[in-house]
Amino acid sequence: MGTENPPRILVLHGPNLNMLGQREPEIYGRTTLADIDVGLMTLGRELGVAVETFQSNHEGELVSKIQSARDRCAALIINAGAYTHTSVALVDAILAVGLPVVEVHLSNLYKREPFRHHSYIARAAVGQICGFGAESYFLGLRAAVGVIKKA
Ligand code: DQA
Protein backbone atom coordinates (compact mmCIF):
# COMPACT_ATOMS: atom_id res chain seq x y z
CA MET A 1 0.00 0.00 0.00
CA GLY A 2 1.35 3.46 -0.89
CA THR A 3 2.17 6.09 1.72
CA GLU A 4 0.64 9.05 -0.25
CA ASN A 5 -2.96 8.51 0.74
CA PRO A 6 -2.97 5.54 3.05
CA PRO A 7 -6.31 3.91 3.81
CA ARG A 8 -7.73 5.09 7.13
CA ILE A 9 -8.84 2.73 9.89
CA LEU A 10 -10.98 4.03 12.75
CA VAL A 11 -10.50 2.32 16.12
CA LEU A 12 -13.38 2.83 18.56
CA HIS A 13 -13.13 2.25 22.28
CA GLY A 14 -16.36 2.12 24.26
CA PRO A 15 -17.27 2.89 27.86
CA ASN A 16 -14.78 2.53 30.72
CA LEU A 17 -11.89 1.77 28.40
CA ASN A 18 -10.47 5.20 29.27
CA MET A 19 -9.71 3.62 32.66
CA LEU A 20 -7.49 0.84 31.30
CA GLY A 21 -4.41 0.40 33.44
CA GLN A 22 -6.33 1.11 36.65
CA ARG A 23 -9.54 -0.76 35.94
CA GLU A 24 -9.61 -4.41 37.15
CA PRO A 25 -5.99 -4.97 36.04
CA GLU A 26 -6.25 -8.70 36.80
CA ILE A 27 -8.77 -8.88 33.90
CA TYR A 28 -7.74 -6.06 31.58
CA GLY A 29 -4.01 -5.73 32.29
CA ARG A 30 -1.92 -2.68 33.15
CA THR A 31 -1.51 -1.20 29.68
CA THR A 32 -3.21 2.19 29.41
CA LEU A 33 -5.46 3.26 26.55
CA ALA A 34 -2.88 5.91 25.57
CA ASP A 35 -0.25 3.14 25.26
CA ILE A 36 -2.61 1.10 23.06
CA ASP A 37 -3.38 4.10 20.84
CA VAL A 38 0.31 4.92 20.36
CA GLY A 39 1.04 1.24 19.60
CA LEU A 40 -1.78 1.17 17.04
CA MET A 41 -0.52 4.30 15.26
CA THR A 42 3.02 2.91 15.14
CA LEU A 43 1.87 -0.46 13.81
CA GLY A 44 -0.44 1.31 11.36
CA ARG A 45 2.51 3.20 9.89
CA GLU A 46 4.41 -0.08 9.49
CA LEU A 47 1.41 -1.65 7.74
CA GLY A 48 0.76 1.35 5.47
CA VAL A 49 -2.52 2.58 6.99
CA ALA A 50 -3.52 5.70 8.91
CA VAL A 51 -5.01 4.89 12.31
CA GLU A 52 -7.50 7.19 14.00
CA THR A 53 -8.70 6.39 17.53
CA PHE A 54 -11.73 7.54 19.52
CA GLN A 55 -13.01 6.68 23.00
CA SER A 56 -16.38 7.56 24.45
CA ASN A 57 -18.50 6.57 27.42
CA HIS A 58 -21.62 7.64 25.49
CA GLU A 59 -23.47 5.39 23.08
CA GLY A 60 -24.73 8.25 20.87
CA GLU A 61 -21.23 9.65 20.42
CA LEU A 62 -20.02 6.24 19.28
CA VAL A 63 -22.96 6.03 16.84
CA SER A 64 -22.09 9.48 15.40
CA LYS A 65 -18.43 8.56 15.08
CA ILE A 66 -19.29 5.35 13.19
CA GLN A 67 -21.54 7.38 10.84
CA SER A 68 -18.72 9.89 10.27
CA ALA A 69 -16.44 7.08 9.09
CA ARG A 70 -18.64 6.25 6.11
CA ASP A 71 -16.79 8.20 3.43
CA ARG A 72 -13.47 8.59 5.22
CA CYS A 73 -12.45 5.13 6.40
CA ALA A 74 -11.76 1.76 4.85
CA ALA A 75 -12.47 -0.31 7.97
CA LEU A 76 -13.42 -0.11 11.64
CA ILE A 77 -12.00 -1.84 14.70
CA ILE A 78 -14.39 -1.79 17.64
CA ASN A 79 -14.14 -2.65 21.29
CA ALA A 80 -17.61 -1.54 22.35
CA GLY A 81 -17.01 -2.47 26.02
CA ALA A 82 -20.28 -3.21 27.80
CA TYR A 83 -22.28 -1.85 24.83
CA THR A 84 -21.16 -5.03 23.04
CA HIS A 85 -23.79 -6.87 25.04
CA THR A 86 -26.59 -4.30 24.92
CA SER A 87 -26.46 -1.99 21.93
CA VAL A 88 -28.76 -2.43 18.95
CA ALA A 89 -27.93 1.20 18.04
CA LEU A 90 -24.24 0.43 17.55
CA VAL A 91 -24.84 -2.60 15.37
CA ASP A 92 -27.38 -0.62 13.33
CA ALA A 93 -24.80 2.14 12.79
CA ILE A 94 -22.23 -0.42 11.66
CA LEU A 95 -24.71 -1.99 9.23
CA ALA A 96 -25.70 1.48 7.97
CA VAL A 97 -22.16 2.50 7.01
CA GLY A 98 -21.38 -0.88 5.46
CA LEU A 99 -17.67 -0.83 6.35
CA PRO A 100 -15.81 -4.00 7.32
CA VAL A 101 -15.54 -4.31 11.10
CA VAL A 102 -13.15 -6.25 13.29
CA GLU A 103 -14.49 -6.71 16.83
CA VAL A 104 -11.88 -6.84 19.58
CA HIS A 105 -11.90 -7.42 23.34
CA LEU A 106 -9.07 -7.54 25.83
CA SER A 107 -10.62 -10.33 27.89
CA ASN A 108 -11.88 -13.72 26.72
CA LEU A 109 -15.64 -13.08 26.84
CA TYR A 110 -16.45 -16.79 26.79
CA LYS A 111 -14.56 -17.52 30.01
CA ARG A 112 -16.53 -14.83 31.82
CA GLU A 113 -20.11 -14.25 33.04
CA PRO A 114 -22.84 -15.58 30.71
CA PHE A 115 -24.15 -12.04 30.00
CA ARG A 116 -20.83 -11.32 28.24
CA HIS A 117 -21.17 -14.31 25.91
CA HIS A 118 -23.54 -12.56 23.53
CA SER A 119 -22.28 -9.76 21.27
CA TYR A 120 -24.64 -7.61 19.20
CA ILE A 121 -21.58 -6.42 17.25
CA ALA A 122 -20.57 -9.94 16.17
CA ARG A 123 -23.31 -10.33 13.58
CA ALA A 124 -22.02 -7.28 11.72
CA ALA A 125 -18.31 -8.07 12.12
CA VAL A 126 -15.96 -9.87 9.75
CA GLY A 127 -14.56 -11.56 12.85
CA GLN A 128 -13.85 -11.23 16.54
CA ILE A 129 -10.55 -11.31 18.46
CA CYS A 130 -10.69 -11.62 22.25
CA GLY A 131 -8.61 -12.78 25.17
CA PHE A 132 -5.14 -11.47 24.29
CA GLY A 133 -5.16 -8.30 26.38
CA ALA A 134 -3.83 -5.23 24.58
CA GLU A 135 -2.48 -7.54 21.88
CA SER A 136 -6.09 -8.16 20.75
CA TYR A 137 -6.07 -4.63 19.27
CA PHE A 138 -2.81 -5.22 17.38
CA LEU A 139 -4.05 -8.55 16.04
CA GLY A 140 -7.26 -6.73 15.12
CA LEU A 141 -5.35 -4.09 13.18
CA ARG A 142 -3.44 -6.76 11.24
CA ALA A 143 -6.75 -8.49 10.50
CA ALA A 144 -8.38 -5.24 9.32
CA VAL A 145 -5.44 -4.46 7.01
CA GLY A 146 -5.77 -7.98 5.58
CA VAL A 147 -9.46 -7.39 4.90
CA ILE A 148 -8.75 -4.05 3.17
CA LYS A 149 -6.03 -5.59 0.99
CA LYS A 150 -8.39 -8.37 -0.11
CA ALA A 151 -11.20 -5.93 -1.03
C1 DQA B 1 -14.48 -5.79 27.18
C2 DQA B 1 -15.41 -6.89 27.70
C3 DQA B 1 -16.75 -6.33 28.07
O1 DQA B 1 -17.60 -7.37 28.57
C4 DQA B 1 -16.60 -5.29 29.16
O2 DQA B 1 -17.86 -4.71 29.48
C5 DQA B 1 -15.60 -4.25 28.82
C6 DQA B 1 -14.36 -4.65 28.18
C7 DQA B 1 -13.06 -6.31 26.88
O3 DQA B 1 -12.32 -5.62 26.18
O4 DQA B 1 -12.66 -7.38 27.37
O5 DQA B 1 -15.77 -3.07 29.14
O6 DQA B 1 -15.02 -5.29 25.96
mmCIF file with all atom_site columns, C-alpha atoms and ligand atoms in Angstrom:
data_model
loop_
_atom_site.group_PDB
_atom_site.id
_atom_site.type_symbol
_atom_site.label_atom_id
_atom_site.label_alt_id
_atom_site.label_comp_id
_atom_site.label_asym_id
_atom_site.label_entity_id
_atom_site.label_seq_id
_atom_site.pdbx_PDB_ins_code
_atom_site.Cartn_x
_atom_site.Cartn_y
_atom_site.Cartn_z
_atom_site.occupancy
_atom_site.B_iso_or_equiv
_atom_site.pdbx_formal_charge
_atom_site.auth_seq_id
_atom_site.auth_comp_id
_atom_site.auth_asym_id
_atom_site.auth_atom_id
_atom_site.pdbx_PDB_model_num
ATOM   1   C CA . MET A 1 1   ? 0.000   0.000   0.000  1.00 0.00 ? 1   MET A CA 1
ATOM   2   C CA . GLY A 1 2   ? 1.351   3.461   -0.894 1.00 0.00 ? 2   GLY A CA 1
ATOM   3   C CA . THR A 1 3   ? 2.167   6.092   1.717  1.00 0.00 ? 3   THR A CA 1
ATOM   4   C CA . GLU A 1 4   ? 0.643   9.048   -0.253 1.00 0.00 ? 4   GLU A CA 1
ATOM   5   C CA . ASN A 1 5   ? -2.961  8.510   0.736  1.00 0.00 ? 5   ASN A CA 1
ATOM   6   C CA . PRO A 1 6   ? -2.969  5.541   3.050  1.00 0.00 ? 6   PRO A CA 1
ATOM   7   C CA . PRO A 1 7   ? -6.314  3.908   3.807  1.00 0.00 ? 7   PRO A CA 1
ATOM   8   C CA . ARG A 1 8   ? -7.728  5.088   7.130  1.00 0.00 ? 8   ARG A CA 1
ATOM   9   C CA . ILE A 1 9   ? -8.839  2.735   9.890  1.00 0.00 ? 9   ILE A CA 1
ATOM   10  C CA . LEU A 1 10  ? -10.984 4.031   12.750 1.00 0.00 ? 10  LEU A CA 1
ATOM   11  C CA . VAL A 1 11  ? -10.497 2.320   16.121 1.00 0.00 ? 11  VAL A CA 1
ATOM   12  C CA . LEU A 1 12  ? -13.384 2.828   18.555 1.00 0.00 ? 12  LEU A CA 1
ATOM   13  C CA . HIS A 1 13  ? -13.125 2.249   22.282 1.00 0.00 ? 13  HIS A CA 1
ATOM   14  C CA . GLY A 1 14  ? -16.364 2.123   24.257 1.00 0.00 ? 14  GLY A CA 1
ATOM   15  C CA . PRO A 1 15  ? -17.270 2.888   27.864 1.00 0.00 ? 15  PRO A CA 1
ATOM   16  C CA . ASN A 1 16  ? -14.776 2.531   30.717 1.00 0.00 ? 16  ASN A CA 1
ATOM   17  C CA . LEU A 1 17  ? -11.890 1.768   28.402 1.00 0.00 ? 17  LEU A CA 1
ATOM   18  C CA . ASN A 1 18  ? -10.466 5.201   29.268 1.00 0.00 ? 18  ASN A CA 1
ATOM   19  C CA . MET A 1 19  ? -9.711  3.617   32.660 1.00 0.00 ? 19  MET A CA 1
ATOM   20  C CA . LEU A 1 20  ? -7.489  0.843   31.299 1.00 0.00 ? 20  LEU A CA 1
ATOM   21  C CA . GLY A 1 21  ? -4.408  0.404   33.437 1.00 0.00 ? 21  GLY A CA 1
ATOM   22  C CA . GLN A 1 22  ? -6.327  1.107   36.648 1.00 0.00 ? 22  GLN A CA 1
ATOM   23  C CA . ARG A 1 23  ? -9.540  -0.765  35.940 1.00 0.00 ? 23  ARG A CA 1
ATOM   24  C CA . GLU A 1 24  ? -9.613  -4.407  37.149 1.00 0.00 ? 24  GLU A CA 1
ATOM   25  C CA . PRO A 1 25  ? -5.989  -4.965  36.042 1.00 0.00 ? 25  PRO A CA 1
ATOM   26  C CA . GLU A 1 26  ? -6.253  -8.700  36.796 1.00 0.00 ? 26  GLU A CA 1
ATOM   27  C CA . ILE A 1 27  ? -8.771  -8.878  33.904 1.00 0.00 ? 27  ILE A CA 1
ATOM   28  C CA . TYR A 1 28  ? -7.741  -6.056  31.579 1.00 0.00 ? 28  TYR A CA 1
ATOM   29  C CA . GLY A 1 29  ? -4.013  -5.728  32.286 1.00 0.00 ? 29  GLY A CA 1
ATOM   30  C CA . ARG A 1 30  ? -1.917  -2.681  33.153 1.00 0.00 ? 30  ARG A CA 1
ATOM   31  C CA . THR A 1 31  ? -1.508  -1.204  29.679 1.00 0.00 ? 31  THR A CA 1
ATOM   32  C CA . THR A 1 32  ? -3.212  2.193   29.406 1.00 0.00 ? 32  THR A CA 1
ATOM   33  C CA . LEU A 1 33  ? -5.463  3.264   26.551 1.00 0.00 ? 33  LEU A CA 1
ATOM   34  C CA . ALA A 1 34  ? -2.885  5.912   25.571 1.00 0.00 ? 34  ALA A CA 1
ATOM   35  C CA . ASP A 1 35  ? -0.252  3.141   25.263 1.00 0.00 ? 35  ASP A CA 1
ATOM   36  C CA . ILE A 1 36  ? -2.609  1.095   23.065 1.00 0.00 ? 36  ILE A CA 1
ATOM   37  C CA . ASP A 1 37  ? -3.376  4.101   20.843 1.00 0.00 ? 37  ASP A CA 1
ATOM   38  C CA . VAL A 1 38  ? 0.314   4.921   20.361 1.00 0.00 ? 38  VAL A CA 1
ATOM   39  C CA . GLY A 1 39  ? 1.042   1.243   19.596 1.00 0.00 ? 39  GLY A CA 1
ATOM   40  C CA . LEU A 1 40  ? -1.777  1.166   17.037 1.00 0.00 ? 40  LEU A CA 1
ATOM   41  C CA . MET A 1 41  ? -0.521  4.296   15.265 1.00 0.00 ? 41  MET A CA 1
ATOM   42  C CA . THR A 1 42  ? 3.019   2.911   15.137 1.00 0.00 ? 42  THR A CA 1
ATOM   43  C CA . LEU A 1 43  ? 1.866   -0.462  13.813 1.00 0.00 ? 43  LEU A CA 1
ATOM   44  C CA . GLY A 1 44  ? -0.443  1.308   11.361 1.00 0.00 ? 44  GLY A CA 1
ATOM   45  C CA . ARG A 1 45  ? 2.508   3.202   9.886  1.00 0.00 ? 45  ARG A CA 1
ATOM   46  C CA . GLU A 1 46  ? 4.408   -0.085  9.492  1.00 0.00 ? 46  GLU A CA 1
ATOM   47  C CA . LEU A 1 47  ? 1.415   -1.652  7.740  1.00 0.00 ? 47  LEU A CA 1
ATOM   48  C CA . GLY A 1 48  ? 0.758   1.353   5.472  1.00 0.00 ? 48  GLY A CA 1
ATOM   49  C CA . VAL A 1 49  ? -2.517  2.581   6.989  1.00 0.00 ? 49  VAL A CA 1
ATOM   50  C CA . ALA A 1 50  ? -3.524  5.698   8.909  1.00 0.00 ? 50  ALA A CA 1
ATOM   51  C CA . VAL A 1 51  ? -5.014  4.888   12.307 1.00 0.00 ? 51  VAL A CA 1
ATOM   52  C CA . GLU A 1 52  ? -7.503  7.193   14.002 1.00 0.00 ? 52  GLU A CA 1
ATOM   53  C CA . THR A 1 53  ? -8.698  6.393   17.533 1.00 0.00 ? 53  THR A CA 1
ATOM   54  C CA . PHE A 1 54  ? -11.733 7.537   19.515 1.00 0.00 ? 54  PHE A CA 1
ATOM   55  C CA . GLN A 1 55  ? -13.007 6.682   23.002 1.00 0.00 ? 55  GLN A CA 1
ATOM   56  C CA . SER A 1 56  ? -16.377 7.564   24.451 1.00 0.00 ? 56  SER A CA 1
ATOM   57  C CA . ASN A 1 57  ? -18.503 6.567   27.421 1.00 0.00 ? 57  ASN A CA 1
ATOM   58  C CA . HIS A 1 58  ? -21.616 7.644   25.486 1.00 0.00 ? 58  HIS A CA 1
ATOM   59  C CA . GLU A 1 59  ? -23.467 5.392   23.081 1.00 0.00 ? 59  GLU A CA 1
ATOM   60  C CA . GLY A 1 60  ? -24.735 8.254   20.875 1.00 0.00 ? 60  GLY A CA 1
ATOM   61  C CA . GLU A 1 61  ? -21.227 9.652   20.424 1.00 0.00 ? 61  GLU A CA 1
ATOM   62  C CA . LEU A 1 62  ? -20.018 6.245   19.279 1.00 0.00 ? 62  LEU A CA 1
ATOM   63  C CA . VAL A 1 63  ? -22.960 6.032   16.836 1.00 0.00 ? 63  VAL A CA 1
ATOM   64  C CA . SER A 1 64  ? -22.093 9.475   15.403 1.00 0.00 ? 64  SER A CA 1
ATOM   65  C CA . LYS A 1 65  ? -18.429 8.556   15.077 1.00 0.00 ? 65  LYS A CA 1
ATOM   66  C CA . ILE A 1 66  ? -19.295 5.352   13.188 1.00 0.00 ? 66  ILE A CA 1
ATOM   67  C CA . GLN A 1 67  ? -21.537 7.380   10.843 1.00 0.00 ? 67  GLN A CA 1
ATOM   68  C CA . SER A 1 68  ? -18.723 9.889   10.274 1.00 0.00 ? 68  SER A CA 1
ATOM   69  C CA . ALA A 1 69  ? -16.435 7.075   9.087  1.00 0.00 ? 69  ALA A CA 1
ATOM   70  C CA . ARG A 1 70  ? -18.643 6.254   6.107  1.00 0.00 ? 70  ARG A CA 1
ATOM   71  C CA . ASP A 1 71  ? -16.793 8.199   3.434  1.00 0.00 ? 71  ASP A CA 1
ATOM   72  C CA . ARG A 1 72  ? -13.469 8.586   5.220  1.00 0.00 ? 72  ARG A CA 1
ATOM   73  C CA . CYS A 1 73  ? -12.451 5.130   6.395  1.00 0.00 ? 73  CYS A CA 1
ATOM   74  C CA . ALA A 1 74  ? -11.762 1.757   4.850  1.00 0.00 ? 74  ALA A CA 1
ATOM   75  C CA . ALA A 1 75  ? -12.467 -0.305  7.973  1.00 0.00 ? 75  ALA A CA 1
ATOM   76  C CA . LEU A 1 76  ? -13.422 -0.110  11.644 1.00 0.00 ? 76  LEU A CA 1
ATOM   77  C CA . ILE A 1 77  ? -12.004 -1.835  14.696 1.00 0.00 ? 77  ILE A CA 1
ATOM   78  C CA . ILE A 1 78  ? -14.387 -1.788  17.642 1.00 0.00 ? 78  ILE A CA 1
ATOM   79  C CA . ASN A 1 79  ? -14.138 -2.653  21.291 1.00 0.00 ? 79  ASN A CA 1
ATOM   80  C CA . ALA A 1 80  ? -17.608 -1.541  22.351 1.00 0.00 ? 80  ALA A CA 1
ATOM   81  C CA . GLY A 1 81  ? -17.008 -2.468  26.016 1.00 0.00 ? 81  GLY A CA 1
ATOM   82  C CA . ALA A 1 82  ? -20.284 -3.212  27.803 1.00 0.00 ? 82  ALA A CA 1
ATOM   83  C CA . TYR A 1 83  ? -22.281 -1.849  24.831 1.00 0.00 ? 83  TYR A CA 1
ATOM   84  C CA . THR A 1 84  ? -21.156 -5.025  23.041 1.00 0.00 ? 84  THR A CA 1
ATOM   85  C CA . HIS A 1 85  ? -23.790 -6.875  25.045 1.00 0.00 ? 85  HIS A CA 1
ATOM   86  C CA . THR A 1 86  ? -26.585 -4.296  24.923 1.00 0.00 ? 86  THR A CA 1
ATOM   87  C CA . SER A 1 87  ? -26.457 -1.988  21.926 1.00 0.00 ? 87  SER A CA 1
ATOM   88  C CA . VAL A 1 88  ? -28.756 -2.429  18.952 1.00 0.00 ? 88  VAL A CA 1
ATOM   89  C CA . ALA A 1 89  ? -27.931 1.196   18.045 1.00 0.00 ? 89  ALA A CA 1
ATOM   90  C CA . LEU A 1 90  ? -24.241 0.433   17.547 1.00 0.00 ? 90  LEU A CA 1
ATOM   91  C CA . VAL A 1 91  ? -24.841 -2.602  15.365 1.00 0.00 ? 91  VAL A CA 1
ATOM   92  C CA . ASP A 1 92  ? -27.382 -0.625  13.329 1.00 0.00 ? 92  ASP A CA 1
ATOM   93  C CA . ALA A 1 93  ? -24.801 2.144   12.789 1.00 0.00 ? 93  ALA A CA 1
ATOM   94  C CA . ILE A 1 94  ? -22.229 -0.423  11.655 1.00 0.00 ? 94  ILE A CA 1
ATOM   95  C CA . LEU A 1 95  ? -24.710 -1.988  9.230  1.00 0.00 ? 95  LEU A CA 1
ATOM   96  C CA . ALA A 1 96  ? -25.701 1.482   7.972  1.00 0.00 ? 96  ALA A CA 1
ATOM   97  C CA . VAL A 1 97  ? -22.157 2.505   7.006  1.00 0.00 ? 97  VAL A CA 1
ATOM   98  C CA . GLY A 1 98  ? -21.382 -0.876  5.463  1.00 0.00 ? 98  GLY A CA 1
ATOM   99  C CA . LEU A 1 99  ? -17.672 -0.830  6.349  1.00 0.00 ? 99  LEU A CA 1
ATOM   100 C CA . PRO A 1 100 ? -15.811 -3.997  7.321  1.00 0.00 ? 100 PRO A CA 1
ATOM   101 C CA . VAL A 1 101 ? -15.545 -4.315  11.103 1.00 0.00 ? 101 VAL A CA 1
ATOM   102 C CA . VAL A 1 102 ? -13.148 -6.248  13.287 1.00 0.00 ? 102 VAL A CA 1
ATOM   103 C CA . GLU A 1 103 ? -14.486 -6.711  16.825 1.00 0.00 ? 103 GLU A CA 1
ATOM   104 C CA . VAL A 1 104 ? -11.877 -6.841  19.585 1.00 0.00 ? 104 VAL A CA 1
ATOM   105 C CA . HIS A 1 105 ? -11.901 -7.424  23.336 1.00 0.00 ? 105 HIS A CA 1
ATOM   106 C CA . LEU A 1 106 ? -9.075  -7.540  25.832 1.00 0.00 ? 106 LEU A CA 1
ATOM   107 C CA . SER A 1 107 ? -10.622 -10.333 27.887 1.00 0.00 ? 107 SER A CA 1
ATOM   108 C CA . ASN A 1 108 ? -11.885 -13.719 26.715 1.00 0.00 ? 108 ASN A CA 1
ATOM   109 C CA . LEU A 1 109 ? -15.642 -13.076 26.842 1.00 0.00 ? 109 LEU A CA 1
ATOM   110 C CA . TYR A 1 110 ? -16.448 -16.789 26.789 1.00 0.00 ? 110 TYR A CA 1
ATOM   111 C CA . LYS A 1 111 ? -14.555 -17.519 30.014 1.00 0.00 ? 111 LYS A CA 1
ATOM   112 C CA . ARG A 1 112 ? -16.535 -14.832 31.821 1.00 0.00 ? 112 ARG A CA 1
ATOM   113 C CA . GLU A 1 113 ? -20.105 -14.249 33.039 1.00 0.00 ? 113 GLU A CA 1
ATOM   114 C CA . PRO A 1 114 ? -22.842 -15.580 30.706 1.00 0.00 ? 114 PRO A CA 1
ATOM   115 C CA . PHE A 1 115 ? -24.148 -12.043 30.003 1.00 0.00 ? 115 PHE A CA 1
ATOM   116 C CA . ARG A 1 116 ? -20.828 -11.324 28.240 1.00 0.00 ? 116 ARG A CA 1
ATOM   117 C CA . HIS A 1 117 ? -21.166 -14.312 25.912 1.00 0.00 ? 117 HIS A CA 1
ATOM   118 C CA . HIS A 1 118 ? -23.538 -12.557 23.530 1.00 0.00 ? 118 HIS A CA 1
ATOM   119 C CA . SER A 1 119 ? -22.279 -9.763  21.275 1.00 0.00 ? 119 SER A CA 1
ATOM   120 C CA . TYR A 1 120 ? -24.641 -7.612  19.197 1.00 0.00 ? 120 TYR A CA 1
ATOM   121 C CA . ILE A 1 121 ? -21.581 -6.421  17.254 1.00 0.00 ? 121 ILE A CA 1
ATOM   122 C CA . ALA A 1 122 ? -20.569 -9.935  16.168 1.00 0.00 ? 122 ALA A CA 1
ATOM   123 C CA . ARG A 1 123 ? -23.314 -10.331 13.580 1.00 0.00 ? 123 ARG A CA 1
ATOM   124 C CA . ALA A 1 124 ? -22.022 -7.278  11.718 1.00 0.00 ? 124 ALA A CA 1
ATOM   125 C CA . ALA A 1 125 ? -18.306 -8.071  12.117 1.00 0.00 ? 125 ALA A CA 1
ATOM   126 C CA . VAL A 1 126 ? -15.960 -9.875  9.754  1.00 0.00 ? 126 VAL A CA 1
ATOM   127 C CA . GLY A 1 127 ? -14.562 -11.562 12.848 1.00 0.00 ? 127 GLY A CA 1
ATOM   128 C CA . GLN A 1 128 ? -13.847 -11.234 16.541 1.00 0.00 ? 128 GLN A CA 1
ATOM   129 C CA . ILE A 1 129 ? -10.549 -11.314 18.463 1.00 0.00 ? 129 ILE A CA 1
ATOM   130 C CA . CYS A 1 130 ? -10.685 -11.621 22.247 1.00 0.00 ? 130 CYS A CA 1
ATOM   131 C CA . GLY A 1 131 ? -8.607  -12.776 25.173 1.00 0.00 ? 131 GLY A CA 1
ATOM   132 C CA . PHE A 1 132 ? -5.143  -11.470 24.287 1.00 0.00 ? 132 PHE A CA 1
ATOM   133 C CA . GLY A 1 133 ? -5.162  -8.304  26.382 1.00 0.00 ? 133 GLY A CA 1
ATOM   134 C CA . ALA A 1 134 ? -3.832  -5.226  24.581 1.00 0.00 ? 134 ALA A CA 1
ATOM   135 C CA . GLU A 1 135 ? -2.481  -7.535  21.885 1.00 0.00 ? 135 GLU A CA 1
ATOM   136 C CA . SER A 1 136 ? -6.093  -8.155  20.754 1.00 0.00 ? 136 SER A CA 1
ATOM   137 C CA . TYR A 1 137 ? -6.067  -4.628  19.271 1.00 0.00 ? 137 TYR A CA 1
ATOM   138 C CA . PHE A 1 138 ? -2.810  -5.216  17.376 1.00 0.00 ? 138 PHE A CA 1
ATOM   139 C CA . LEU A 1 139 ? -4.046  -8.550  16.037 1.00 0.00 ? 139 LEU A CA 1
ATOM   140 C CA . GLY A 1 140 ? -7.263  -6.732  15.116 1.00 0.00 ? 140 GLY A CA 1
ATOM   141 C CA . LEU A 1 141 ? -5.346  -4.094  13.176 1.00 0.00 ? 141 LEU A CA 1
ATOM   142 C CA . ARG A 1 142 ? -3.437  -6.761  11.239 1.00 0.00 ? 142 ARG A CA 1
ATOM   143 C CA . ALA A 1 143 ? -6.751  -8.488  10.497 1.00 0.00 ? 143 ALA A CA 1
ATOM   144 C CA . ALA A 1 144 ? -8.384  -5.241  9.324  1.00 0.00 ? 144 ALA A CA 1
ATOM   145 C CA . VAL A 1 145 ? -5.441  -4.464  7.008  1.00 0.00 ? 145 VAL A CA 1
ATOM   146 C CA . GLY A 1 146 ? -5.767  -7.978  5.579  1.00 0.00 ? 146 GLY A CA 1
ATOM   147 C CA . VAL A 1 147 ? -9.464  -7.385  4.902  1.00 0.00 ? 147 VAL A CA 1
ATOM   148 C CA . ILE A 1 148 ? -8.753  -4.047  3.167  1.00 0.00 ? 148 ILE A CA 1
ATOM   149 C CA . LYS A 1 149 ? -6.033  -5.586  0.993  1.00 0.00 ? 149 LYS A CA 1
ATOM   150 C CA . LYS A 1 150 ? -8.393  -8.366  -0.109 1.00 0.00 ? 150 LYS A CA 1
ATOM   151 C CA . ALA A 1 151 ? -11.199 -5.934  -1.028 1.00 0.00 ? 151 ALA A CA 1
HETATM 152 C C1 . DQA B 2 .   ? -14.477 -5.792  27.184 1.00 0.00 ? 1   DQA B C1 1
HETATM 153 C C2 . DQA B 2 .   ? -15.406 -6.893  27.699 1.00 0.00 ? 1   DQA B C2 1
HETATM 154 C C3 . DQA B 2 .   ? -16.752 -6.333  28.074 1.00 0.00 ? 1   DQA B C3 1
HETATM 155 O O1 . DQA B 2 .   ? -17.599 -7.375  28.567 1.00 0.00 ? 1   DQA B O1 1
HETATM 156 C C4 . DQA B 2 .   ? -16.599 -5.287  29.158 1.00 0.00 ? 1   DQA B C4 1
HETATM 157 O O2 . DQA B 2 .   ? -17.859 -4.708  29.482 1.00 0.00 ? 1   DQA B O2 1
HETATM 158 C C5 . DQA B 2 .   ? -15.604 -4.245  28.816 1.00 0.00 ? 1   DQA B C5 1
HETATM 159 C C6 . DQA B 2 .   ? -14.358 -4.649  28.176 1.00 0.00 ? 1   DQA B C6 1
HETATM 160 C C7 . DQA B 2 .   ? -13.055 -6.311  26.881 1.00 0.00 ? 1   DQA B C7 1
HETATM 161 O O3 . DQA B 2 .   ? -12.323 -5.619  26.178 1.00 0.00 ? 1   DQA B O3 1
HETATM 162 O O4 . DQA B 2 .   ? -12.665 -7.378  27.375 1.00 0.00 ? 1   DQA B O4 1
HETATM 163 O O5 . DQA B 2 .   ? -15.766 -3.073  29.135 1.00 0.00 ? 1   DQA B O5 1
HETATM 164 O O6 . DQA B 2 .   ? -15.022 -5.288  25.961 1.00 0.00 ? 1   DQA B O6 1
#
